[in-house]
Coordinates of C-alpha atoms in Angstrom, one line a residue:
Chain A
X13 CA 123.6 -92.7 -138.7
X14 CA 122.4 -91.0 -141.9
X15 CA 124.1 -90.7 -144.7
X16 CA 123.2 -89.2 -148.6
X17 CA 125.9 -90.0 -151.8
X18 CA 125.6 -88.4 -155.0
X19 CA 128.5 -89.8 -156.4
X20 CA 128.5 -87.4 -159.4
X21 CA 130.3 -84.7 -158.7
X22 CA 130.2 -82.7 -162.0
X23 CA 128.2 -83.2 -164.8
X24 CA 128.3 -81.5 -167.9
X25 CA 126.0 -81.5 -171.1
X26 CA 124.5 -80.0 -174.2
X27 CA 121.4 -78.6 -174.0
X28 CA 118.5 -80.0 -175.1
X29 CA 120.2 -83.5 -173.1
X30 CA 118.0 -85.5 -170.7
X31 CA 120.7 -86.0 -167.1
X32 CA 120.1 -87.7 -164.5
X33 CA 121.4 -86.9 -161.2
X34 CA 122.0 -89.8 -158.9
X35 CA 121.4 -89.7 -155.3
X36 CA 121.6 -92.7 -152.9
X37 CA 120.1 -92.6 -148.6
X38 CA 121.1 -94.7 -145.9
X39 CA 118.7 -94.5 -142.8
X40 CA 117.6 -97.0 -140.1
X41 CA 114.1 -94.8 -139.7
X42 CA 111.5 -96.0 -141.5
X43 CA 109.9 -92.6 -141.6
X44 CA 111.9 -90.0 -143.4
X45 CA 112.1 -87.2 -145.9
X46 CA 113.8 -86.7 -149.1
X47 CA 114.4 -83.3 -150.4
X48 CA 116.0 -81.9 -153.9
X49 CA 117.2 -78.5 -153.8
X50 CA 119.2 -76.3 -156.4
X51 CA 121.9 -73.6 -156.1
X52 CA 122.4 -71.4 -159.2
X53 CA 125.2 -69.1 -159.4
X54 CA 123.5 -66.7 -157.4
X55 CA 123.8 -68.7 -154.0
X56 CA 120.7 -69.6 -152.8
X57 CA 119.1 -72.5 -151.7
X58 CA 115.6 -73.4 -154.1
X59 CA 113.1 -76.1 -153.0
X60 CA 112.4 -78.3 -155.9
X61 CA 110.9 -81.6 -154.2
X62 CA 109.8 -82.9 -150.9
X63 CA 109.0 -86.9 -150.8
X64 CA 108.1 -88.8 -147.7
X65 CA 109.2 -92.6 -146.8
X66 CA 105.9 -93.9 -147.7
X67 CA 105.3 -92.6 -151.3
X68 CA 107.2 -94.1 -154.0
X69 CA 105.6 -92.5 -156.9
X70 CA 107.4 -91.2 -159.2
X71 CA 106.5 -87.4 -159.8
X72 CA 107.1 -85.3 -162.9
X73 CA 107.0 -81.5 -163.1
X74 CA 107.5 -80.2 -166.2
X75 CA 110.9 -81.0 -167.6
X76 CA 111.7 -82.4 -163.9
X77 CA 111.1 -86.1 -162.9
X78 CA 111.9 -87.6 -159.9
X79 CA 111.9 -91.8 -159.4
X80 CA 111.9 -93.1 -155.8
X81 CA 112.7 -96.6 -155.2
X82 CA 113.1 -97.9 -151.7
X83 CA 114.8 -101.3 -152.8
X84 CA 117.8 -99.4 -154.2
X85 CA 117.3 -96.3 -151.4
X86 CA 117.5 -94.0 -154.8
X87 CA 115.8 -90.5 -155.5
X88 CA 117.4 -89.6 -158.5
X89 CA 116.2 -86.8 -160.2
X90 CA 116.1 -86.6 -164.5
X91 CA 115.8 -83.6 -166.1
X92 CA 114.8 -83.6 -169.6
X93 CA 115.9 -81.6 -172.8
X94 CA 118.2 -79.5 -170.4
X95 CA 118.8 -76.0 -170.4
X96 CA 121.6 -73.7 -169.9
X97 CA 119.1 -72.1 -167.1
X98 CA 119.4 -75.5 -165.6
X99 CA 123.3 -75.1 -164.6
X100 CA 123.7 -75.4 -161.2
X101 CA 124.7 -77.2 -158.0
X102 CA 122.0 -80.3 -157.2
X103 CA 121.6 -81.2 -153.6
X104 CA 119.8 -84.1 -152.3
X105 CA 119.1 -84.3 -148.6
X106 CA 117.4 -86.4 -146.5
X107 CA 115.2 -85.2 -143.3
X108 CA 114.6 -89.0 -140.4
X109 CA 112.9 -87.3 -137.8
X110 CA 114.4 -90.3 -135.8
X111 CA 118.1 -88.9 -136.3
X112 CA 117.7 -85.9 -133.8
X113 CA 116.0 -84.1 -136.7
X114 CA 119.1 -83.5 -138.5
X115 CA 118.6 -82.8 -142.4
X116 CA 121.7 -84.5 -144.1
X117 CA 122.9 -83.2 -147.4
X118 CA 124.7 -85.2 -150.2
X119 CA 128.0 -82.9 -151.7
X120 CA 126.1 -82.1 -154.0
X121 CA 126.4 -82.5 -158.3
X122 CA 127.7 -79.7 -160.2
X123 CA 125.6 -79.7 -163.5
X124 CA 126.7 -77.4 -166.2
X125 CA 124.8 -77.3 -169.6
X126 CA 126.4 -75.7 -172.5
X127 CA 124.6 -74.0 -175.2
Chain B
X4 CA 105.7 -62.6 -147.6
X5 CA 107.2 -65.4 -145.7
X6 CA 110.9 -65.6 -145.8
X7 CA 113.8 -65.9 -143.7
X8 CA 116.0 -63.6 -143.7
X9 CA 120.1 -63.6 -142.5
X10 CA 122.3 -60.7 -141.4
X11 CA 124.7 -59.2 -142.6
X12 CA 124.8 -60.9 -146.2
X13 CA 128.6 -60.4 -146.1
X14 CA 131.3 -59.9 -143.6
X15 CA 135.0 -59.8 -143.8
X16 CA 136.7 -60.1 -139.9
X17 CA 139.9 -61.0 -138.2
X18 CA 140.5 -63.8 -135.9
X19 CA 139.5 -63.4 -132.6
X20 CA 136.6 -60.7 -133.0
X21 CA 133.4 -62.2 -131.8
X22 CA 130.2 -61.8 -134.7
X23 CA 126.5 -62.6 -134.2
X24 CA 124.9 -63.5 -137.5
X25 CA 121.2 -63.0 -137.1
X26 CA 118.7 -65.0 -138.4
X27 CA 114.9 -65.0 -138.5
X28 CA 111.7 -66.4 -139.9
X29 CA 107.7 -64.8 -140.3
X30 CA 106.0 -68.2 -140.6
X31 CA 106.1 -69.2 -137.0
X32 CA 108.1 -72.4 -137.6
X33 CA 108.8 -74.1 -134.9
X34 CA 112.4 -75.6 -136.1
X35 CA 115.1 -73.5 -136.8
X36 CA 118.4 -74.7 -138.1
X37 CA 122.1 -73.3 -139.1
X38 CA 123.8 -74.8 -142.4
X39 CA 127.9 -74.0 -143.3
X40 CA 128.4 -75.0 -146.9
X41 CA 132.0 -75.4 -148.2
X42 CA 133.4 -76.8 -151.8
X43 CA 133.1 -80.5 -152.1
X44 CA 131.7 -81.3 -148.6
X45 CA 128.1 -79.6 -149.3
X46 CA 126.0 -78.4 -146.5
X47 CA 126.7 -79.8 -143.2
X48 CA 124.4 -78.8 -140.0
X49 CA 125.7 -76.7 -137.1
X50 CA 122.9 -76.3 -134.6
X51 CA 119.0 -76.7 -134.7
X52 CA 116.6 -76.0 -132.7
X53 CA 113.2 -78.0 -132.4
X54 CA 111.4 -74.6 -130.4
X55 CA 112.1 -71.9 -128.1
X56 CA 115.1 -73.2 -125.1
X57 CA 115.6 -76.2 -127.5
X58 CA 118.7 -76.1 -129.1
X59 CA 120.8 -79.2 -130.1
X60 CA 124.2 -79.3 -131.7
X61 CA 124.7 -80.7 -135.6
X62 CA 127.2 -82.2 -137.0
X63 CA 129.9 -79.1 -136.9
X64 CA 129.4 -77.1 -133.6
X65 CA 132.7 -76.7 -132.5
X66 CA 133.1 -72.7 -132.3
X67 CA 129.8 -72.0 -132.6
X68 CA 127.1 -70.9 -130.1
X69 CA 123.2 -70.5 -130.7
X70 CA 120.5 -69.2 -128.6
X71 CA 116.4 -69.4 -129.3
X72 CA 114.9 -67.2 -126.7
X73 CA 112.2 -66.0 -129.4
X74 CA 110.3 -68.4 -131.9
X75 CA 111.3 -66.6 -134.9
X76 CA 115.0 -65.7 -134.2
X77 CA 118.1 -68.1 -134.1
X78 CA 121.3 -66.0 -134.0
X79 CA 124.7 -68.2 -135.0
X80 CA 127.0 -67.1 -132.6
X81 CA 131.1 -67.1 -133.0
X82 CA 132.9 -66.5 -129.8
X83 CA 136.3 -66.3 -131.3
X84 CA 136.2 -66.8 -135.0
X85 CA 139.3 -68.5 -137.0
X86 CA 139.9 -68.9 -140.8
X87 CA 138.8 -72.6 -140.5
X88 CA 135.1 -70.8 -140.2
X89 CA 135.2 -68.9 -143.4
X90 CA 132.6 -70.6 -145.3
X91 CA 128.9 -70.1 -146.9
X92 CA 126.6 -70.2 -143.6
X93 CA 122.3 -70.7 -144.4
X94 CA 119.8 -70.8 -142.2
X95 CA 116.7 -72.3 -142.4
X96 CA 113.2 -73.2 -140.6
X97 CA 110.3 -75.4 -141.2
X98 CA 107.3 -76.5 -139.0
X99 CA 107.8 -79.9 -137.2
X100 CA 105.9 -82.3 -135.4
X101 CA 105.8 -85.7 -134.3
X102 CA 108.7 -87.0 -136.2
X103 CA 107.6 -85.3 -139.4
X104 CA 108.7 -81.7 -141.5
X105 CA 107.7 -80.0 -144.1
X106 CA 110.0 -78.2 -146.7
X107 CA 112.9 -76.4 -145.0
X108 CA 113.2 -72.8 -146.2
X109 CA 116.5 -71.5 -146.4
X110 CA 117.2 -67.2 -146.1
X111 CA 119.7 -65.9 -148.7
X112 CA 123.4 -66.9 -147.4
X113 CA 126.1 -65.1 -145.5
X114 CA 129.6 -65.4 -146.7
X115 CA 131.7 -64.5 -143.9
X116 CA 135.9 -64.4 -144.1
X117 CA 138.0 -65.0 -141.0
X118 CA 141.1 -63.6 -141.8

């Protein structure tokens, strides 16, 4: 079975703070996916990472950074000096082609950042 | 431009009263997938579909039906809808192969309320 925690439910900061969002996989397959996706206020679903089982570099895009570690099966995702267009719901999931091709989303972290 | 799309976006309906929400992609995908999202339990998967006649159930398909007689439809299907499926529904699609995906795109949403 498959399973993703992000054991932050809600998170709330003042802009211009760096957040991390936590995210934690449990998976037998040695070849999976990990995914990041946000949901503003409007609803819909926006692609903001794709990692595979074999690369554990970290990757940074723009004020988004993401730091995979196998050891700890963590893909947490920082952003830095926040902004209030950063409010939004945070979903990690996690795609093991092994698991009848089921993508498995975390709750998901409600991040707010006030001005 | 490739998308998926979902209709209708909303729809309010009464117990009983069986609805088809549509769903199709224009980037040939071959996997096809139907999310429900509700507060604090994130997005869980319904049915997917790995091509054409291949449909498999998710993690929720109890009252749900799906059907994938063309690559680039996959209508959700609700036989006899009760409140307990009022929720955010997403589908999505990606292309698959041999254990491996790429980004799964999600259409827009449709908030259906079984009343």
């Amino acid at each position: 079975a498959q399973k993703v925690t992000q054991a932050q439910t809600e998170i709330s900061v003042v802009e211009k703070e760096d957040v991390t969002l936590d995210c934690v996989y449990e998976t037998r397959d040695t070849t999976y996916y990990l995914f990041w996706y946000k949901q503003p206020p409007s609803g819909e679903l926006v692609f903001l990472i794709r990692r595979n089982s074999f690369d554990e570099q970290n990757e940074i895009s723009g004020r988004y950074s993401w730091n995979f570690q196998k050891s700890t099966s963590s893909f947490n995702f920082t952003i830095t000096a926040s902004q209030v267009v950063d409010s939004a719901v945070y979903f990690c999931a996690l795609f093991s082609g092994g698991s009848n091709y089921k993508l498995t989303f975390g709750k998901g972290t409600l991040l707010t950042v006030n001005p | 431009e490739a998308q998926v799309t979902q209709n209708p976006r909303y729809l309010i309906t009464v117990t009983g009263k069986k609805l088809t929400v549509t769903c199709s992609q224009n980037m040939n995908h071959e996997y096809m997938s139907w999310y429900r999202q509700d507060p604090g339990l994130g997005l869980r998967q319904i049915y997917y579909s790995m091509n054409v006649e291949v449909t498999d159930k998710g993690d929720v398909p109890e009252g749900y039906k799906v059907s994938r007689k063309e690559k680039r439809n996959f209508p959700l299907i609700l036989e006899s809808p009760s409140p307990n499926q009022t929720s955010l529904y997403f589908c999505a699609s990606s292309h698959i192969a041999g254990g491996s995906t790429d980004t799964q795109y999600f259409g827009p949403g449709t908030r259906l309320t079984v009343l």
